[in-house]
Amino acid sequence: MKIYPVEAGNFKLDGGAMFGVVPKSLWSRTNPADSNNMIDMAARCLLVENGDRLTLIDTGMGHKQSEKFFGYYYMDHKFDLDSSLNDLGFSKDDITDVFLTHLHFDHCGGAIVRNEKGGYMEPAFAKAKFHTNRNHWQWATEPNEREKASFLKENIKPIEESGQLQFIKQESDYHESDEMDFGILFVDGHTEKMMIPHLEIGGKTFVYMADLLPTAGHLPLPYVMGYDTRPLLTLDEKAKFLDRAATNNYYLILEHDPHHEIITVKHTEKGVRLDKVFTFKELFDN
């Protein structure tokens, strides 16, 4: 198995929303804000190559929304899925599977594009299966008012209409998936049944963190996003996961941190904290 980072476009989000009740004087030490109180965010997707199977984990925002929409998030189109895949020697038609950790627009927007004439929406990956889970799909297609703006119909319904949608079975909070090439941890604090992939490579465990740990600055337990639907549950889920990560020396792949690609963590007197920082190039360019 081989893994590659796929940069899908940097953007910005409000720092206060990203850190909830934590004061700016604290979170700005690791995630400095600009004059509009916005902090830098990445959309770092993950490509998993395993034999003839090529799985893309998350897809970023994509490009089909209006400039007004992207303006809210200061979207930087320096990176996109097409060019990032091409740089790795692949194309969208090579993708056999798209695994979506959850269906918020910044994680699944790139899964759907407008057709060449700019009309109806269609999957960006014509030959791929799209993987989510039934509970989260229902949550996203019948959204609560708090998350409604994050679940965009144009990102979600065309997946079902294409016939390419697949539901992953949840056998326990964590299990080795029969459908995928990796283990999956199901968590509910950020949104219902977000899926966190665990990949075993060369005797190491790599975990794609999605929104359980958006950036390295979110390591302290109280640093929970205002976007989370159940912040106290996030607190508990994060505490249990970080304890395992520090004890077992997991390598954590950060989807939203533009400055830290992969980190390890350690136990300290103040709790679990940052240990080492790596790039994909350092770990996988042999």
PDB file of C-alpha atoms in Angstrom:
ATOM      1  CA  MET A   1       0.000   0.000   0.000  1.00  0.00           C
ATOM      2  CA  LYS A   2       1.183   3.516  -0.888  1.00  0.00           C
ATOM      3  CA  ILE A   3      -0.313   6.857   0.159  1.00  0.00           C
ATOM      4  CA  TYR A   4       0.045  10.319  -1.358  1.00  0.00           C
ATOM      5  CA  PRO A   5      -1.185  13.783  -0.317  1.00  0.00           C
ATOM      6  CA  VAL A   6      -3.560  15.426  -2.791  1.00  0.00           C
ATOM      7  CA  GLU A   7      -3.887  19.169  -2.226  1.00  0.00           C
ATOM      8  CA  ALA A   8      -7.345  20.370  -3.278  1.00  0.00           C
ATOM      9  CA  GLY A   9      -7.096  24.103  -2.490  1.00  0.00           C
ATOM     10  CA  ASN A  10      -6.375  26.203   0.580  1.00  0.00           C
ATOM     11  CA  PHE A  11      -9.012  28.452   2.129  1.00  0.00           C
ATOM     12  CA  LYS A  12      -9.767  30.421   5.315  1.00  0.00           C
ATOM     13  CA  LEU A  13     -12.257  30.045   8.147  1.00  0.00           C
ATOM     14  CA  ASP A  14     -13.153  32.224  11.101  1.00  0.00           C
ATOM     15  CA  GLY A  15     -10.700  31.516  13.911  1.00  0.00           C
ATOM     16  CA  GLY A  16     -13.307  31.892  16.626  1.00  0.00           C
ATOM     17  CA  ALA A  17     -15.567  29.326  14.981  1.00  0.00           C
ATOM     18  CA  MET A  18     -12.637  26.955  14.583  1.00  0.00           C
ATOM     19  CA  PHE A  19     -11.787  27.046  18.302  1.00  0.00           C
ATOM     20  CA  GLY A  20     -15.175  27.459  19.985  1.00  0.00           C
ATOM     21  CA  VAL A  21     -14.959  28.765  23.547  1.00  0.00           C
ATOM     22  CA  VAL A  22     -11.148  29.016  23.608  1.00  0.00           C
ATOM     23  CA  PRO A  23      -9.969  32.671  23.740  1.00  0.00           C
ATOM     24  CA  LYS A  24      -8.187  34.101  20.723  1.00  0.00           C
ATOM     25  CA  SER A  25      -5.219  35.011  22.932  1.00  0.00           C
ATOM     26  CA  LEU A  26      -4.602  31.255  23.274  1.00  0.00           C
ATOM     27  CA  TRP A  27      -5.481  29.740  19.891  1.00  0.00           C
ATOM     28  CA  SER A  28      -3.745  32.487  17.913  1.00  0.00           C
ATOM     29  CA  ARG A  29      -0.385  31.277  19.257  1.00  0.00           C
ATOM     30  CA  THR A  30      -0.581  28.258  16.950  1.00  0.00           C
ATOM     31  CA  ASN A  31      -3.087  29.468  14.331  1.00  0.00           C
ATOM     32  CA  PRO A  32      -2.569  33.205  13.795  1.00  0.00           C
ATOM     33  CA  ALA A  33      -5.503  35.125  12.341  1.00  0.00           C
ATOM     34  CA  ASP A  34      -5.512  37.825   9.679  1.00  0.00           C
ATOM     35  CA  SER A  35      -7.196  41.228  10.021  1.00  0.00           C
ATOM     36  CA  ASN A  36     -10.582  39.585   9.375  1.00  0.00           C
ATOM     37  CA  ASN A  37     -10.023  37.009  12.126  1.00  0.00           C
ATOM     38  CA  MET A  38      -9.631  34.277   9.480  1.00  0.00           C
ATOM     39  CA  ILE A  39      -7.112  31.465   9.823  1.00  0.00           C
ATOM     40  CA  ASP A  40      -5.418  29.450   7.074  1.00  0.00           C
ATOM     41  CA  MET A  41      -6.887  26.054   6.232  1.00  0.00           C
ATOM     42  CA  ALA A  42      -5.841  23.290   3.858  1.00  0.00           C
ATOM     43  CA  ALA A  43      -7.896  20.716   1.975  1.00  0.00           C
ATOM     44  CA  ARG A  44      -5.374  17.872   2.023  1.00  0.00           C
ATOM     45  CA  CYS A  45      -6.996  14.791   0.567  1.00  0.00           C
ATOM     46  CA  LEU A  46      -5.332  11.379   0.623  1.00  0.00           C
ATOM     47  CA  LEU A  47      -4.744   8.972  -2.245  1.00  0.00           C
ATOM     48  CA  VAL A  48      -4.367   5.299  -1.331  1.00  0.00           C
ATOM     49  CA  GLU A  49      -2.822   2.970  -3.917  1.00  0.00           C
ATOM     50  CA  ASN A  50      -3.241  -0.714  -3.193  1.00  0.00           C
ATOM     51  CA  GLY A  51      -2.776  -3.054  -6.141  1.00  0.00           C
ATOM     52  CA  ASP A  52      -5.318  -2.172  -8.826  1.00  0.00           C
ATOM     53  CA  ARG A  53      -7.372  -0.151  -6.360  1.00  0.00           C
ATOM     54  CA  LEU A  54      -6.916   3.629  -6.170  1.00  0.00           C
ATOM     55  CA  THR A  55      -8.932   5.247  -3.370  1.00  0.00           C
ATOM     56  CA  LEU A  56      -9.288   8.993  -2.887  1.00  0.00           C
ATOM     57  CA  ILE A  57     -10.179  10.023   0.662  1.00  0.00           C
ATOM     58  CA  ASP A  58     -12.162  13.298   0.619  1.00  0.00           C
ATOM     59  CA  THR A  59     -12.236  15.726  -2.300  1.00  0.00           C
ATOM     60  CA  GLY A  60     -12.065  19.325  -1.029  1.00  0.00           C
ATOM     61  CA  MET A  61     -14.577  22.012  -2.041  1.00  0.00           C
ATOM     62  CA  GLY A  62     -14.313  21.583  -5.784  1.00  0.00           C
ATOM     63  CA  HIS A  63     -14.873  24.398  -8.283  1.00  0.00           C
ATOM     64  CA  LYS A  64     -18.555  24.390  -9.227  1.00  0.00           C
ATOM     65  CA  GLN A  65     -19.786  26.954  -6.687  1.00  0.00           C
ATOM     66  CA  SER A  66     -20.034  30.665  -7.475  1.00  0.00           C
ATOM     67  CA  GLU A  67     -17.232  33.154  -6.929  1.00  0.00           C
ATOM     68  CA  LYS A  68     -19.454  34.741  -4.274  1.00  0.00           C
ATOM     69  CA  PHE A  69     -19.550  31.414  -2.417  1.00  0.00           C
ATOM     70  CA  PHE A  70     -15.795  30.930  -2.598  1.00  0.00           C
ATOM     71  CA  GLY A  71     -15.324  34.545  -1.558  1.00  0.00           C
ATOM     72  CA  TYR A  72     -16.742  33.735   1.878  1.00  0.00           C
ATOM     73  CA  TYR A  73     -13.852  31.307   2.373  1.00  0.00           C
ATOM     74  CA  TYR A  74     -11.075  33.226   0.583  1.00  0.00           C
ATOM     75  CA  MET A  75     -10.571  30.163  -1.590  1.00  0.00           C
ATOM     76  CA  ASP A  76      -7.090  29.849  -3.074  1.00  0.00           C
ATOM     77  CA  HIS A  77      -7.299  27.977  -6.377  1.00  0.00           C
ATOM     78  CA  LYS A  78      -3.535  27.461  -6.505  1.00  0.00           C
ATOM     79  CA  PHE A  79      -4.194  23.753  -5.878  1.00  0.00           C
ATOM     80  CA  ASP A  80      -6.965  21.593  -7.340  1.00  0.00           C
ATOM     81  CA  LEU A  81      -7.708  17.902  -7.604  1.00  0.00           C
ATOM     82  CA  ASP A  82      -6.942  17.596 -11.311  1.00  0.00           C
ATOM     83  CA  SER A  83      -3.490  19.163 -11.181  1.00  0.00           C
ATOM     84  CA  SER A  84      -2.585  17.444  -7.907  1.00  0.00           C
ATOM     85  CA  LEU A  85      -3.562  14.041  -9.293  1.00  0.00           C
ATOM     86  CA  ASN A  86      -1.731  14.756 -12.547  1.00  0.00           C
ATOM     87  CA  ASP A  87       1.416  15.674 -10.604  1.00  0.00           C
ATOM     88  CA  LEU A  88       1.272  12.181  -9.098  1.00  0.00           C
ATOM     89  CA  GLY A  89       0.842  10.572 -12.518  1.00  0.00           C
ATOM     90  CA  PHE A  90      -2.878   9.846 -12.153  1.00  0.00           C
ATOM     91  CA  SER A  91      -6.161  11.212 -13.498  1.00  0.00           C
ATOM     92  CA  LYS A  92      -9.726  11.248 -12.202  1.00  0.00           C
ATOM     93  CA  ASP A  93     -10.550   8.284 -14.442  1.00  0.00           C
ATOM     94  CA  ASP A  94      -7.970   6.206 -12.558  1.00  0.00           C
ATOM     95  CA  ILE A  95      -9.842   6.561  -9.270  1.00  0.00           C
ATOM     96  CA  THR A  96     -11.704   3.347  -8.383  1.00  0.00           C
ATOM     97  CA  ASP A  97     -13.095   4.465  -5.014  1.00  0.00           C
ATOM     98  CA  VAL A  98     -13.937   7.777  -3.319  1.00  0.00           C
ATOM     99  CA  PHE A  99     -14.163   7.525   0.456  1.00  0.00           C
ATOM    100  CA  LEU A 100     -15.903  10.500   2.079  1.00  0.00           C
ATOM    101  CA  THR A 101     -15.173  10.968   5.781  1.00  0.00           C
ATOM    102  CA  HIS A 102     -18.362  13.046   5.936  1.00  0.00           C
ATOM    103  CA  LEU A 103     -20.482  15.149   3.601  1.00  0.00           C
ATOM    104  CA  HIS A 104     -19.711  18.729   4.664  1.00  0.00           C
ATOM    105  CA  PHE A 105     -19.009  20.774   1.536  1.00  0.00           C
ATOM    106  CA  ASP A 106     -15.282  21.243   2.202  1.00  0.00           C
ATOM    107  CA  HIS A 107     -14.847  17.460   2.264  1.00  0.00           C
ATOM    108  CA  CYS A 108     -17.082  16.309  -0.592  1.00  0.00           C
ATOM    109  CA  GLY A 109     -17.545  19.308  -2.921  1.00  0.00           C
ATOM    110  CA  GLY A 110     -14.946  18.053  -5.383  1.00  0.00           C
ATOM    111  CA  ALA A 111     -16.812  14.768  -5.816  1.00  0.00           C
ATOM    112  CA  ILE A 112     -19.376  16.438  -8.095  1.00  0.00           C
ATOM    113  CA  VAL A 113     -18.819  18.720 -11.105  1.00  0.00           C
ATOM    114  CA  ARG A 114     -20.977  20.465 -13.661  1.00  0.00           C
ATOM    115  CA  ASN A 115     -21.074  18.676 -16.994  1.00  0.00           C
ATOM    116  CA  GLU A 116     -19.039  20.119 -19.873  1.00  0.00           C
ATOM    117  CA  LYS A 117     -21.923  22.326 -20.995  1.00  0.00           C
ATOM    118  CA  GLY A 118     -22.277  23.775 -17.491  1.00  0.00           C
ATOM    119  CA  GLY A 119     -25.680  22.240 -16.894  1.00  0.00           C
ATOM    120  CA  TYR A 120     -26.540  19.278 -14.702  1.00  0.00           C
ATOM    121  CA  MET A 121     -24.284  17.922 -11.974  1.00  0.00           C
ATOM    122  CA  GLU A 122     -22.404  14.639 -12.341  1.00  0.00           C
ATOM    123  CA  PRO A 123     -19.711  12.693 -10.459  1.00  0.00           C
ATOM    124  CA  ALA A 124     -16.183  13.918 -11.080  1.00  0.00           C
ATOM    125  CA  PHE A 125     -14.969  10.314 -10.912  1.00  0.00           C
ATOM    126  CA  ALA A 126     -16.935   8.427 -13.540  1.00  0.00           C
ATOM    127  CA  LYS A 127     -15.486   4.993 -12.804  1.00  0.00           C
ATOM    128  CA  ALA A 128     -15.462   5.145  -8.995  1.00  0.00           C
ATOM    129  CA  LYS A 129     -17.660   3.885  -6.207  1.00  0.00           C
ATOM    130  CA  PHE A 130     -18.530   6.534  -3.622  1.00  0.00           C
ATOM    131  CA  HIS A 131     -18.410   5.351  -0.010  1.00  0.00           C
ATOM    132  CA  THR A 132     -20.265   6.825   2.977  1.00  0.00           C
ATOM    133  CA  ASN A 133     -22.452   5.178   5.634  1.00  0.00           C
ATOM    134  CA  ARG A 134     -26.212   4.961   5.873  1.00  0.00           C
ATOM    135  CA  ASN A 135     -26.602   6.886   9.150  1.00  0.00           C
ATOM    136  CA  HIS A 136     -24.513   9.810   7.970  1.00  0.00           C
ATOM    137  CA  TRP A 137     -26.227   9.822   4.574  1.00  0.00           C
ATOM    138  CA  GLN A 138     -29.626  10.196   6.224  1.00  0.00           C
ATOM    139  CA  TRP A 139     -28.198  12.911   8.516  1.00  0.00           C
ATOM    140  CA  ALA A 140     -26.867  14.812   5.503  1.00  0.00           C
ATOM    141  CA  THR A 141     -29.920  14.435   3.271  1.00  0.00           C
ATOM    142  CA  GLU A 142     -32.317  15.421   6.078  1.00  0.00           C
ATOM    143  CA  PRO A 143     -30.102  18.063   7.715  1.00  0.00           C
ATOM    144  CA  ASN A 144     -30.674  19.842  10.994  1.00  0.00           C
ATOM    145  CA  GLU A 145     -30.788  23.637  10.938  1.00  0.00           C
ATOM    146  CA  ARG A 146     -27.333  23.920  12.516  1.00  0.00           C
ATOM    147  CA  GLU A 147     -25.593  22.005   9.702  1.00  0.00           C
ATOM    148  CA  LYS A 148     -27.931  22.756   6.810  1.00  0.00           C
ATOM    149  CA  ALA A 149     -25.517  25.237   5.206  1.00  0.00           C
ATOM    150  CA  SER A 150     -22.748  22.615   5.241  1.00  0.00           C
ATOM    151  CA  PHE A 151     -24.741  19.867   3.496  1.00  0.00           C
ATOM    152  CA  LEU A 152     -25.288  21.138  -0.057  1.00  0.00           C
ATOM    153  CA  LYS A 153     -27.729  19.154  -2.194  1.00  0.00           C
ATOM    154  CA  GLU A 154     -25.653  19.672  -5.329  1.00  0.00           C
ATOM    155  CA  ASN A 155     -22.752  17.858  -3.633  1.00  0.00           C
ATOM    156  CA  ILE A 156     -24.803  14.935  -2.375  1.00  0.00           C
ATOM    157  CA  LYS A 157     -27.854  13.970  -4.457  1.00  0.00           C
ATOM    158  CA  PRO A 158     -25.950  13.438  -7.748  1.00  0.00           C
ATOM    159  CA  ILE A 159     -23.916  10.696  -6.041  1.00  0.00           C
ATOM    160  CA  GLU A 160     -27.098   8.735  -5.365  1.00  0.00           C
ATOM    161  CA  GLU A 161     -28.584   9.513  -8.782  1.00  0.00           C
ATOM    162  CA  SER A 162     -25.448   8.206 -10.507  1.00  0.00           C
ATOM    163  CA  GLY A 163     -25.865   4.715  -9.043  1.00  0.00           C
ATOM    164  CA  GLN A 164     -22.295   4.866  -7.727  1.00  0.00           C
ATOM    165  CA  LEU A 165     -23.220   5.243  -4.047  1.00  0.00           C
ATOM    166  CA  GLN A 166     -22.107   2.527  -1.606  1.00  0.00           C
ATOM    167  CA  PHE A 167     -22.879   2.305   2.124  1.00  0.00           C
ATOM    168  CA  ILE A 168     -20.209   1.042   4.488  1.00  0.00           C
ATOM    169  CA  LYS A 169     -21.495  -1.200   7.272  1.00  0.00           C
ATOM    170  CA  GLN A 170     -20.720  -0.180  10.838  1.00  0.00           C
ATOM    171  CA  GLU A 171     -20.001  -3.274  12.914  1.00  0.00           C
ATOM    172  CA  SER A 172     -18.579  -1.388  15.931  1.00  0.00           C
ATOM    173  CA  ASP A 173     -17.056   1.995  16.799  1.00  0.00           C
ATOM    174  CA  TYR A 174     -13.850   0.740  15.184  1.00  0.00           C
ATOM    175  CA  HIS A 175     -13.501  -2.157  12.811  1.00  0.00           C
ATOM    176  CA  GLU A 176     -11.521  -3.383   9.850  1.00  0.00           C
ATOM    177  CA  SER A 177     -13.801  -2.662   6.925  1.00  0.00           C
ATOM    178  CA  ASP A 178     -14.693  -5.423   4.464  1.00  0.00           C
ATOM    179  CA  GLU A 179     -15.457  -2.773   1.842  1.00  0.00           C
ATOM    180  CA  MET A 180     -12.212  -0.793   2.154  1.00  0.00           C
ATOM    181  CA  ASP A 181      -8.480  -1.505   2.529  1.00  0.00           C
ATOM    182  CA  PHE A 182      -8.253   0.048   5.981  1.00  0.00           C
ATOM    183  CA  GLY A 183      -9.818   0.231   9.424  1.00  0.00           C
ATOM    184  CA  ILE A 184     -12.488   2.825  10.224  1.00  0.00           C
ATOM    185  CA  LEU A 185     -13.212   4.672  13.459  1.00  0.00           C
ATOM    186  CA  PHE A 186     -16.761   6.088  13.656  1.00  0.00           C
ATOM    187  CA  VAL A 187     -17.161   9.288  15.700  1.00  0.00           C
ATOM    188  CA  ASP A 188     -20.223  11.433  16.363  1.00  0.00           C
ATOM    189  CA  GLY A 189     -19.094  14.679  18.005  1.00  0.00           C
ATOM    190  CA  HIS A 190     -18.434  16.725  14.877  1.00  0.00           C
ATOM    191  CA  THR A 191     -21.314  15.260  12.916  1.00  0.00           C
ATOM    192  CA  GLU A 192     -23.187  11.961  12.855  1.00  0.00           C
ATOM    193  CA  LYS A 193     -20.925   8.980  12.032  1.00  0.00           C
ATOM    194  CA  MET A 194     -17.889  10.755  10.639  1.00  0.00           C
ATOM    195  CA  MET A 195     -15.388   8.098   9.516  1.00  0.00           C
ATOM    196  CA  ILE A 196     -11.685   8.215  10.419  1.00  0.00           C
ATOM    197  CA  PRO A 197      -9.485   5.881   8.287  1.00  0.00           C
ATOM    198  CA  HIS A 198      -6.623   3.928   9.902  1.00  0.00           C
ATOM    199  CA  LEU A 199      -4.020   2.623   7.433  1.00  0.00           C
ATOM    200  CA  GLU A 200      -1.265   0.110   8.256  1.00  0.00           C
ATOM    201  CA  ILE A 201       1.891   0.774   6.228  1.00  0.00           C
ATOM    202  CA  GLY A 202       5.346  -0.585   6.922  1.00  0.00           C
ATOM    203  CA  GLY A 203       4.528  -1.454  10.509  1.00  0.00           C
ATOM    204  CA  LYS A 204       3.192   2.040  11.229  1.00  0.00           C
ATOM    205  CA  THR A 205      -0.400   3.196  11.733  1.00  0.00           C
ATOM    206  CA  PHE A 206      -1.372   6.281   9.745  1.00  0.00           C
ATOM    207  CA  VAL A 207      -4.653   7.958  10.677  1.00  0.00           C
ATOM    208  CA  TYR A 208      -6.414  10.475   8.445  1.00  0.00           C
ATOM    209  CA  MET A 209      -7.870  12.862  10.998  1.00  0.00           C
ATOM    210  CA  ALA A 210     -10.598  14.698   9.030  1.00  0.00           C
ATOM    211  CA  ASP A 211     -12.364  17.009  11.534  1.00  0.00           C
ATOM    212  CA  LEU A 212     -11.604  15.036  14.693  1.00  0.00           C
ATOM    213  CA  LEU A 213      -8.288  16.956  14.756  1.00  0.00           C
ATOM    214  CA  PRO A 214      -8.373  19.687  12.082  1.00  0.00           C
ATOM    215  CA  THR A 215      -4.939  21.181  12.872  1.00  0.00           C
ATOM    216  CA  ALA A 216      -2.057  20.605  15.262  1.00  0.00           C
ATOM    217  CA  GLY A 217      -3.337  23.626  17.170  1.00  0.00           C
ATOM    218  CA  HIS A 218      -6.413  21.623  18.184  1.00  0.00           C
ATOM    219  CA  LEU A 219      -4.481  19.096  20.290  1.00  0.00           C
ATOM    220  CA  PRO A 220      -5.481  20.457  23.742  1.00  0.00           C
ATOM    221  CA  LEU A 221      -8.758  18.782  24.653  1.00  0.00           C
ATOM    222  CA  PRO A 222     -10.887  21.949  25.153  1.00  0.00           C
ATOM    223  CA  TYR A 223      -9.871  23.218  21.685  1.00  0.00           C
ATOM    224  CA  VAL A 224     -13.054  22.027  19.984  1.00  0.00           C
ATOM    225  CA  MET A 225     -14.635  23.630  16.941  1.00  0.00           C
ATOM    226  CA  GLY A 226     -17.780  25.706  17.237  1.00  0.00           C
ATOM    227  CA  TYR A 227     -19.011  23.757  14.188  1.00  0.00           C
ATOM    228  CA  ASP A 228     -19.255  20.499  16.158  1.00  0.00           C
ATOM    229  CA  THR A 229     -22.833  19.418  16.822  1.00  0.00           C
ATOM    230  CA  ARG A 230     -21.942  17.637  20.083  1.00  0.00           C
ATOM    231  CA  PRO A 231     -18.835  19.364  21.483  1.00  0.00           C
ATOM    232  CA  LEU A 232     -18.782  17.453  24.770  1.00  0.00           C
ATOM    233  CA  LEU A 233     -18.848  14.195  22.839  1.00  0.00           C
ATOM    234  CA  THR A 234     -15.997  15.462  20.663  1.00  0.00           C
ATOM    235  CA  LEU A 235     -14.071  16.160  23.856  1.00  0.00           C
ATOM    236  CA  ASP A 236     -14.497  12.555  24.980  1.00  0.00           C
ATOM    237  CA  GLU A 237     -13.820  11.038  21.550  1.00  0.00           C
ATOM    238  CA  LYS A 238     -10.705  13.157  21.097  1.00  0.00           C
ATOM    239  CA  ALA A 239      -9.401  12.294  24.569  1.00  0.00           C
ATOM    240  CA  LYS A 240      -9.746   8.557  23.977  1.00  0.00           C
ATOM    241  CA  PHE A 241      -8.236   8.727  20.510  1.00  0.00           C
ATOM    242  CA  LEU A 242      -5.259  10.905  21.473  1.00  0.00           C
ATOM    243  CA  ASP A 243      -4.449   8.608  24.388  1.00  0.00           C
ATOM    244  CA  ARG A 244      -4.260   5.674  21.946  1.00  0.00           C
ATOM    245  CA  ALA A 245      -2.333   7.751  19.415  1.00  0.00           C
ATOM    246  CA  ALA A 246       0.339   8.747  21.940  1.00  0.00           C
ATOM    247  CA  THR A 247       0.584   5.258  23.458  1.00  0.00           C
ATOM    248  CA  ASN A 248       0.819   3.490  20.081  1.00  0.00           C
ATOM    249  CA  ASN A 249       2.804   6.169  18.205  1.00  0.00           C
ATOM    250  CA  TYR A 250       0.204   6.752  15.483  1.00  0.00           C
ATOM    251  CA  TYR A 251       1.124   9.016  12.591  1.00  0.00           C
ATOM    252  CA  LEU A 252      -1.663  11.582  12.230  1.00  0.00           C
ATOM    253  CA  ILE A 253      -2.380  12.995   8.765  1.00  0.00           C
ATOM    254  CA  LEU A 254      -3.891  16.465   9.141  1.00  0.00           C
ATOM    255  CA  GLU A 255      -6.449  17.353   6.470  1.00  0.00           C
ATOM    256  CA  HIS A 256      -6.859  21.016   7.336  1.00  0.00           C
ATOM    257  CA  ASP A 257      -3.449  22.112   8.634  1.00  0.00           C
ATOM    258  CA  PRO A 258      -1.560  23.979   5.872  1.00  0.00           C
ATOM    259  CA  HIS A 259       1.732  23.869   7.804  1.00  0.00           C
ATOM    260  CA  HIS A 260       1.754  20.352   9.323  1.00  0.00           C
ATOM    261  CA  GLU A 261       1.186  17.382   7.043  1.00  0.00           C
ATOM    262  CA  ILE A 262       1.833  14.507   9.462  1.00  0.00           C
ATOM    263  CA  ILE A 263       2.445  14.604  13.212  1.00  0.00           C
ATOM    264  CA  THR A 264       3.016  12.263  16.126  1.00  0.00           C
ATOM    265  CA  VAL A 265       1.943  13.033  19.682  1.00  0.00           C
ATOM    266  CA  LYS A 266       3.195  12.207  23.163  1.00  0.00           C
ATOM    267  CA  HIS A 267       1.949  12.085  26.749  1.00  0.00           C
ATOM    268  CA  THR A 268       2.967  15.079  28.888  1.00  0.00           C
ATOM    269  CA  GLU A 269       1.999  16.492  32.270  1.00  0.00           C
ATOM    270  CA  LYS A 270      -0.391  18.828  30.426  1.00  0.00           C
ATOM    271  CA  GLY A 271      -1.974  16.030  28.452  1.00  0.00           C
ATOM    272  CA  VAL A 272      -1.260  14.752  24.952  1.00  0.00           C
ATOM    273  CA  ARG A 273       0.808  17.242  22.992  1.00  0.00           C
ATOM    274  CA  LEU A 274       2.719  17.552  19.722  1.00  0.00           C
ATOM    275  CA  ASP A 275       5.819  15.392  19.440  1.00  0.00           C
ATOM    276  CA  LYS A 276       7.273  15.267  15.917  1.00  0.00           C
ATOM    277  CA  VAL A 277       6.318  16.820  12.574  1.00  0.00           C
ATOM    278  CA  PHE A 278       6.864  15.130   9.212  1.00  0.00           C
ATOM    279  CA  THR A 279       6.187  15.767   5.545  1.00  0.00           C
ATOM    280  CA  PHE A 280       5.054  13.006   3.214  1.00  0.00           C
ATOM    281  CA  LYS A 281       8.320  13.473   1.328  1.00  0.00           C
ATOM    282  CA  GLU A 282      10.361  12.767   4.464  1.00  0.00           C
ATOM    283  CA  LEU A 283       8.479   9.573   5.247  1.00  0.00           C
ATOM    284  CA  PHE A 284       7.827   8.129   1.792  1.00  0.00           C
ATOM    285  CA  ASP A 285      10.491   9.399  -0.639  1.00  0.00           C
ATOM    286  CA  ASN A 286      12.964   6.533  -0.507  1.00  0.00           C
TER     287      ASN A 286
END
